[in-house]
């Protein structure tokens, strides 16, 4: 049996009045400068142990090493079974076990999001009301019901772990081969054979056909309305990557729909622009809190092609893929952009450091968040000395964290991230992910602050201290409970934490009372615990509750 360390009543869970703060001797200026529990207090200023404090004052200092909020994601690819499922036709229990293992991997590395590919090629991994078939990467047979709802399962399991789940969709790829006859008879591409074209040995929906764009958008909206996804994510495939000696077969489409455009390249870019803009607006109309992000090719344009471009000399998304990613940022058609900067520092055609700085300038003055796509799959590449350096990825974050506009990273792919070649991921975690991080806030979507959770008790058990609390949703979209804990003399009432230095865990909020067992305390030592609630758009409660105890 444990010993109850603290209990609270409504009277004790109120904000400190000016009188009580002064009588407690809270030295605000010193506390803000030195951090929680470090400022000396007058002799008469003892913090009351076992009392629950409600706190509204906040620290203002930040931390490059342990930022309070940061996007940390895994790209989990399902196309040709790259990451999940490991092969088609696995039993349901095995598929689900593999998925849980991926989520546990993310959690063990202190990541907070998974970008799960649920529409790899005009197919689906969820129970849809529209005509696209079940993905063959689940069962081995396109259109065959896998016996459960993979997306619903993934969302539930991710949220249990306090992870965000973004539905990763490839918008225009129809199949990994070029034949319409390889698709099930009920496939929309077979029912509408003029909607797609073969190119480079694969088949793609034609972005120049308005009905195609409308259809794909309807698939996205249907998903958003019926599933509790945290985001919708598009990858880098818009018009297909160029294939030497081949031309995109859309001249007839251009003739039919060119409108005012006298150049087919400009017309193609407009098709993608309209698609991105209308998809963004449709998602917000369906469920405003769901974020929309794109992970484009890492170079928009080279400076040799455009004065607005980067000091690079690689393939250009603007000209080769007809993806005007810079405009999507400037016009606010995405909530975040995650360019795939899959090159090493110092690589002259596409220097990682140069591109981080270029993308940071593009999001400046906008609400668009910048996350950097990282090439975990290149670690250990025997052909490249830089990728044989186990510190390359670590140093990527060392660079990007000095750039204020960079708010996080995503890693491709999950299999490589798990393999941890050269212990590069272990080194990365030790240097940069030693603590969890809260989700990046999107107050421009829904800015309402959630209610403050209230600590109810802290109980000493054999294994540690069990912290309990209650939280009221009152109809709000409350998502997480964030818990900080640090050792202290208890000389001052702390501020709300502005870093993750002492952040211990981020828990999924439930309707019932909740608790967490902290097994890392030292018996007889004194600690502050502090908790806040976080909304589904990453906005935190205006206040926190805290308790000072002896473990």
PDB file of N, CA and C in Angstrom, residues 161-196:
ATOM      1  N   UNK A 161      -0.887   6.586 -27.165  1.00  0.00           N
ATOM      2  CA  UNK A 161       0.521   6.850 -26.845  1.00  0.00           C
ATOM      3  C   UNK A 161       0.847   8.341 -26.856  1.00  0.00           C
ATOM      4  N   UNK A 162      -0.146   9.187 -27.080  1.00  0.00           N
ATOM      5  CA  UNK A 162       0.103  10.618 -27.122  1.00  0.00           C
ATOM      6  C   UNK A 162       0.762  11.066 -28.406  1.00  0.00           C
ATOM      7  N   UNK A 163       0.667  10.238 -29.472  1.00  0.00           N
ATOM      8  CA  UNK A 163       1.254  10.565 -30.769  1.00  0.00           C
ATOM      9  C   UNK A 163       0.200  11.124 -31.708  1.00  0.00           C
ATOM     10  N   UNK A 164       0.602  12.053 -32.559  1.00  0.00           N
ATOM     11  CA  UNK A 164      -0.274  12.534 -33.627  1.00  0.00           C
ATOM     12  C   UNK A 164      -0.198  11.568 -34.801  1.00  0.00           C
ATOM     13  N   UNK A 165      -1.317  11.414 -35.500  1.00  0.00           N
ATOM     14  CA  UNK A 165      -1.375  10.542 -36.668  1.00  0.00           C
ATOM     15  C   UNK A 165      -1.825  11.370 -37.871  1.00  0.00           C
ATOM     16  N   UNK A 166      -0.947  11.509 -38.854  1.00  0.00           N
ATOM     17  CA  UNK A 166      -1.262  12.217 -40.085  1.00  0.00           C
ATOM     18  C   UNK A 166      -1.489  11.190 -41.189  1.00  0.00           C
ATOM     19  N   UNK A 167      -2.591  11.322 -41.894  1.00  0.00           N
ATOM     20  CA  UNK A 167      -2.902  10.423 -43.004  1.00  0.00           C
ATOM     21  C   UNK A 167      -2.117  10.879 -44.226  1.00  0.00           C
ATOM     22  N   UNK A 168      -1.130  10.083 -44.604  1.00  0.00           N
ATOM     23  CA  UNK A 168      -0.263  10.396 -45.740  1.00  0.00           C
ATOM     24  C   UNK A 168      -0.908   9.849 -47.005  1.00  0.00           C
ATOM     25  N   UNK A 169      -1.110  10.739 -47.965  1.00  0.00           N
ATOM     26  CA  UNK A 169      -1.817  10.412 -49.202  1.00  0.00           C
ATOM     27  C   UNK A 169      -0.958  10.772 -50.401  1.00  0.00           C
ATOM     28  N   UNK A 170      -0.823   9.837 -51.330  1.00  0.00           N
ATOM     29  CA  UNK A 170      -0.224  10.158 -52.621  1.00  0.00           C
ATOM     30  C   UNK A 170      -1.371  10.525 -53.549  1.00  0.00           C
ATOM     31  N   UNK A 171      -1.470  11.774 -53.958  1.00  0.00           N
ATOM     32  CA  UNK A 171      -2.714  12.207 -54.618  1.00  0.00           C
ATOM     33  C   UNK A 171      -2.942  11.668 -56.022  1.00  0.00           C
ATOM     34  N   UNK A 172      -1.889  11.602 -56.875  1.00  0.00           N
ATOM     35  CA  UNK A 172      -2.124  11.337 -58.297  1.00  0.00           C
ATOM     36  C   UNK A 172      -1.651   9.974 -58.798  1.00  0.00           C
ATOM     37  N   UNK A 173      -0.883   9.228 -58.012  1.00  0.00           N
ATOM     38  CA  UNK A 173      -0.421   7.920 -58.475  1.00  0.00           C
ATOM     39  C   UNK A 173      -1.580   6.922 -58.469  1.00  0.00           C
ATOM     40  N   UNK A 174      -1.791   6.269 -59.605  1.00  0.00           N
ATOM     41  CA  UNK A 174      -2.862   5.274 -59.726  1.00  0.00           C
ATOM     42  C   UNK A 174      -2.326   3.873 -59.469  1.00  0.00           C
ATOM     43  N   UNK A 175      -1.173   3.547 -60.026  1.00  0.00           N
ATOM     44  CA  UNK A 175      -0.605   2.211 -59.799  1.00  0.00           C
ATOM     45  C   UNK A 175       0.881   2.236 -60.102  1.00  0.00           C
ATOM     46  N   UNK A 176       1.574   1.222 -59.613  1.00  0.00           N
ATOM     47  CA  UNK A 176       3.009   1.106 -59.824  1.00  0.00           C
ATOM     48  C   UNK A 176       3.340   0.434 -61.145  1.00  0.00           C
ATOM     49  N   UNK A 177       2.330   0.074 -61.910  1.00  0.00           N
ATOM     50  CA  UNK A 177       2.547  -0.346 -63.293  1.00  0.00           C
ATOM     51  C   UNK A 177       1.642   0.509 -64.170  1.00  0.00           C
ATOM     52  N   UNK A 178       1.712   0.311 -65.477  1.00  0.00           N
ATOM     53  CA  UNK A 178       1.015   1.224 -66.384  1.00  0.00           C
ATOM     54  C   UNK A 178      -0.331   0.712 -66.878  1.00  0.00           C
ATOM     55  N   UNK A 179      -0.673  -0.526 -66.559  1.00  0.00           N
ATOM     56  CA  UNK A 179      -1.857  -1.144 -67.158  1.00  0.00           C
ATOM     57  C   UNK A 179      -3.129  -0.826 -66.373  1.00  0.00           C
ATOM     58  N   UNK A 180      -4.153  -0.364 -67.085  1.00  0.00           N
ATOM     59  CA  UNK A 180      -5.460  -0.191 -66.450  1.00  0.00           C
ATOM     60  C   UNK A 180      -6.050  -1.534 -66.045  1.00  0.00           C
ATOM     61  N   UNK A 181      -5.758  -2.572 -66.808  1.00  0.00           N
ATOM     62  CA  UNK A 181      -6.357  -3.881 -66.551  1.00  0.00           C
ATOM     63  C   UNK A 181      -5.831  -4.530 -65.282  1.00  0.00           C
ATOM     64  N   UNK A 182      -4.741  -3.990 -64.727  1.00  0.00           N
ATOM     65  CA  UNK A 182      -4.245  -4.541 -63.460  1.00  0.00           C
ATOM     66  C   UNK A 182      -5.071  -4.069 -62.272  1.00  0.00           C
ATOM     67  N   UNK A 183      -5.945  -3.092 -62.510  1.00  0.00           N
ATOM     68  CA  UNK A 183      -6.810  -2.563 -61.457  1.00  0.00           C
ATOM     69  C   UNK A 183      -8.103  -3.363 -61.397  1.00  0.00           C
ATOM     70  N   UNK A 184      -8.727  -3.404 -60.216  1.00  0.00           N
ATOM     71  CA  UNK A 184     -10.008  -4.091 -60.101  1.00  0.00           C
ATOM     72  C   UNK A 184     -11.036  -3.382 -60.984  1.00  0.00           C
ATOM     73  N   UNK A 185     -12.037  -4.141 -61.432  1.00  0.00           N
ATOM     74  CA  UNK A 185     -13.003  -3.617 -62.405  1.00  0.00           C
ATOM     75  C   UNK A 185     -13.749  -2.398 -61.886  1.00  0.00           C
ATOM     76  N   UNK A 186     -13.924  -2.305 -60.556  1.00  0.00           N
ATOM     77  CA  UNK A 186     -14.689  -1.195 -59.981  1.00  0.00           C
ATOM     78  C   UNK A 186     -13.835   0.035 -59.694  1.00  0.00           C
ATOM     79  N   UNK A 187     -12.543  -0.027 -60.016  1.00  0.00           N
ATOM     80  CA  UNK A 187     -11.647   1.096 -59.711  1.00  0.00           C
ATOM     81  C   UNK A 187     -12.089   2.331 -60.500  1.00  0.00           C
ATOM     82  N   UNK A 188     -12.131   3.508 -59.876  1.00  0.00           N
ATOM     83  CA  UNK A 188     -12.529   4.724 -60.592  1.00  0.00           C
ATOM     84  C   UNK A 188     -11.706   4.990 -61.846  1.00  0.00           C
ATOM     85  N   UNK A 189     -10.430   4.606 -61.845  1.00  0.00           N
ATOM     86  CA  UNK A 189      -9.606   4.832 -63.027  1.00  0.00           C
ATOM     87  C   UNK A 189     -10.034   3.935 -64.190  1.00  0.00           C
ATOM     88  N   UNK A 190     -10.564   2.747 -63.880  1.00  0.00           N
ATOM     89  CA  UNK A 190     -11.067   1.882 -64.958  1.00  0.00           C
ATOM     90  C   UNK A 190     -12.448   2.332 -65.418  1.00  0.00           C
ATOM     91  N   UNK A 191     -13.232   2.814 -64.482  1.00  0.00           N
ATOM     92  CA  UNK A 191     -14.563   3.303 -64.852  1.00  0.00           C
ATOM     93  C   UNK A 191     -14.477   4.606 -65.645  1.00  0.00           C
ATOM     94  N   UNK A 192     -13.371   5.319 -65.466  1.00  0.00           N
ATOM     95  CA  UNK A 192     -13.148   6.577 -66.187  1.00  0.00           C
ATOM     96  C   UNK A 192     -11.781   6.502 -66.871  1.00  0.00           C
ATOM     97  N   UNK A 193     -11.652   5.716 -67.927  1.00  0.00           N
ATOM     98  CA  UNK A 193     -10.335   5.469 -68.535  1.00  0.00           C
ATOM     99  C   UNK A 193      -9.641   6.726 -69.052  1.00  0.00           C
ATOM    100  N   UNK A 194     -10.378   7.790 -69.309  1.00  0.00           N
ATOM    101  CA  UNK A 194      -9.757   9.030 -69.759  1.00  0.00           C
ATOM    102  C   UNK A 194      -9.152   9.855 -68.643  1.00  0.00           C
ATOM    103  N   UNK A 195      -9.311   9.431 -67.409  1.00  0.00           N
ATOM    104  CA  UNK A 195      -8.807  10.191 -66.264  1.00  0.00           C
ATOM    105  C   UNK A 195      -7.301  10.035 -66.032  1.00  0.00           C
ATOM    106  N   UNK A 196      -6.693   9.020 -66.573  1.00  0.00           N
ATOM    107  CA  UNK A 196      -5.303   8.721 -66.216  1.00  0.00           C
ATOM    108  C   UNK A 196      -4.447   8.539 -67.457  1.00  0.00           C
TER     109      UNK A 196
END
